Amino acid sequence: MATTIKKGDKLYLVTRRDIPPGYQAVQSAHAMRQFTADHPDRDVEWFNGSNYLALLSVADEVELMRLLVAAKDAGIRWSAFREPDVGGAITAIALEPGHKTAELCKGLPLALKELT
């Protein structure tokens, strides 16, 4: 059973650092939209109760897949966006708000951090 989302709980968007910065941003938006389609009730609960986001990154698709498998194993709701323009590769994922997700993502760097 999912925990109740409260103010400050983040929807986690995770993209890949091996794609261009503008693409990282767009792919993260696609992942968020996919989460809305896949988990509409959870999305509405997050939007109304918190509406906080975390935009994080991993090195590449392999690391993104590892994170996705870890999320699945932890029972975390997730969505992945597969970009048709790059052969259906997974370019970003969205992970539901919650303590388990926060723990899973706590060591990941902010996306686009290398640009500052």
CSV table of C-alpha atoms in Angstrom, one decimal:
chain,number,residue,atom,x,y,z
A,1,MET,CA,0.0,0.0,0.0
A,2,ALA,CA,1.3,3.4,-0.9
A,3,THR,CA,2.1,6.0,1.7
A,4,THR,CA,0.2,9.3,1.8
A,5,ILE,CA,1.9,12.1,-0.1
A,6,LYS,CA,2.5,15.2,2.0
A,7,LYS,CA,3.9,18.6,1.3
A,8,GLY,CA,7.6,18.4,0.4
A,9,ASP,CA,7.4,14.8,-1.0
A,10,LYS,CA,9.1,14.9,-4.4
A,11,LEU,CA,8.3,13.2,-7.7
A,12,TYR,CA,11.8,12.1,-8.8
A,13,LEU,CA,12.8,12.6,-12.5
A,14,VAL,CA,16.0,11.0,-13.4
A,15,THR,CA,17.7,11.4,-16.8
A,16,ARG,CA,21.1,10.5,-18.4
A,17,ARG,CA,24.2,12.7,-18.4
A,18,ASP,CA,25.4,11.2,-21.7
A,19,ILE,CA,22.7,13.1,-23.6
A,20,PRO,CA,22.8,16.8,-24.4
A,21,PRO,CA,21.5,19.2,-21.7
A,22,GLY,CA,18.5,20.4,-23.6
A,23,TYR,CA,17.6,16.8,-24.4
A,24,GLN,CA,17.9,15.9,-20.7
A,25,ALA,CA,15.3,18.5,-19.8
A,26,VAL,CA,12.9,17.5,-22.5
A,27,GLN,CA,13.3,13.8,-21.8
A,28,SER,CA,12.6,14.4,-18.1
A,29,ALA,CA,9.4,16.2,-19.0
A,30,HIS,CA,8.4,13.2,-21.1
A,31,ALA,CA,9.0,10.9,-18.2
A,32,MET,CA,6.8,13.1,-15.9
A,33,ARG,CA,4.1,13.0,-18.5
A,34,GLN,CA,4.4,9.2,-18.8
A,35,PHE,CA,4.0,9.0,-15.0
A,36,THR,CA,0.9,11.0,-15.2
A,37,ALA,CA,-0.6,8.6,-17.8
A,38,ASP,CA,0.6,5.5,-16.1
A,39,HIS,CA,-0.4,6.4,-12.5
A,40,PRO,CA,-3.1,9.1,-12.7
A,41,ASP,CA,-4.4,8.7,-9.1
A,42,ARG,CA,-0.9,8.9,-7.6
A,43,ASP,CA,0.0,11.8,-9.9
A,44,VAL,CA,-3.1,13.8,-8.7
A,45,GLU,CA,-2.3,13.0,-5.1
A,46,TRP,CA,1.3,14.3,-5.6
A,47,PHE,CA,0.1,17.4,-7.5
A,48,ASN,CA,-2.5,18.4,-4.9
A,49,GLY,CA,-0.5,17.4,-1.8
A,50,SER,CA,3.0,18.5,-2.7
A,51,ASN,CA,4.0,19.4,-6.3
A,52,TYR,CA,7.7,19.2,-5.4
A,53,LEU,CA,10.1,17.9,-8.0
A,54,ALA,CA,13.6,16.5,-8.0
A,55,LEU,CA,15.5,16.5,-11.3
A,56,LEU,CA,18.5,14.1,-11.0
A,57,SER,CA,20.9,12.3,-13.3
A,58,VAL,CA,22.8,9.1,-13.8
A,59,ALA,CA,25.7,8.5,-16.1
A,60,ASP,CA,24.0,6.5,-18.9
A,61,GLU,CA,21.3,4.2,-19.9
A,62,VAL,CA,22.8,1.2,-18.1
A,63,GLU,CA,22.8,3.2,-14.8
A,64,LEU,CA,19.2,4.3,-15.5
A,65,MET,CA,18.2,0.7,-16.0
A,66,ARG,CA,19.9,-0.3,-12.8
A,67,LEU,CA,17.9,2.4,-10.9
A,68,LEU,CA,14.7,1.2,-12.5
A,69,VAL,CA,15.3,-2.4,-11.5
A,70,ALA,CA,16.1,-1.2,-7.9
A,71,ALA,CA,12.8,0.8,-7.9
A,72,LYS,CA,10.8,-2.2,-9.1
A,73,ASP,CA,12.4,-4.4,-6.5
A,74,ALA,CA,11.5,-1.9,-3.8
A,75,GLY,CA,7.9,-1.7,-4.9
A,76,ILE,CA,8.2,1.9,-6.1
A,77,ARG,CA,5.8,3.0,-8.8
A,78,TRP,CA,7.7,4.2,-11.8
A,79,SER,CA,7.4,5.2,-15.5
A,80,ALA,CA,10.1,5.2,-18.2
A,81,PHE,CA,10.2,7.2,-21.3
A,82,ARG,CA,11.5,5.5,-24.4
A,83,GLU,CA,12.6,8.1,-27.1
A,84,PRO,CA,11.5,6.9,-30.6
A,85,ASP,CA,14.1,9.3,-32.1
A,86,VAL,CA,17.0,7.3,-30.6
A,87,GLY,CA,15.7,3.8,-31.3
A,88,GLY,CA,13.5,3.5,-28.3
A,89,ALA,CA,16.2,3.9,-25.7
A,90,ILE,CA,15.2,4.9,-22.2
A,91,THR,CA,16.2,8.5,-21.7
A,92,ALA,CA,14.5,9.3,-18.4
A,93,ILE,CA,12.4,7.8,-15.7
A,94,ALA,CA,9.9,9.1,-13.1
A,95,LEU,CA,9.7,7.6,-9.6
A,96,GLU,CA,6.8,8.1,-7.2
A,97,PRO,CA,7.2,10.3,-4.1
A,98,GLY,CA,7.9,8.5,-0.9
A,99,HIS,CA,10.5,7.6,1.7
A,100,LYS,CA,11.7,4.5,-0.3
A,101,THR,CA,12.3,6.7,-3.4
A,102,ALA,CA,14.1,9.3,-1.4
A,103,GLU,CA,16.4,6.6,0.0
A,104,LEU,CA,17.0,5.1,-3.4
A,105,CYS,CA,17.9,8.5,-5.0
A,106,LYS,CA,19.7,10.1,-2.1
A,107,GLY,CA,23.2,9.8,-3.7
A,108,LEU,CA,22.3,10.9,-7.2
A,109,PRO,CA,23.5,14.3,-8.4
A,110,LEU,CA,21.2,17.1,-9.6
A,111,ALA,CA,20.7,17.0,-13.4
A,112,LEU,CA,22.5,19.6,-15.4
A,113,LYS,CA,24.7,20.4,-12.4
A,114,GLU,CA,27.8,20.3,-14.5
A,115,LEU,CA,26.6,23.4,-16.4
A,116,THR,CA,26.8,25.7,-13.3
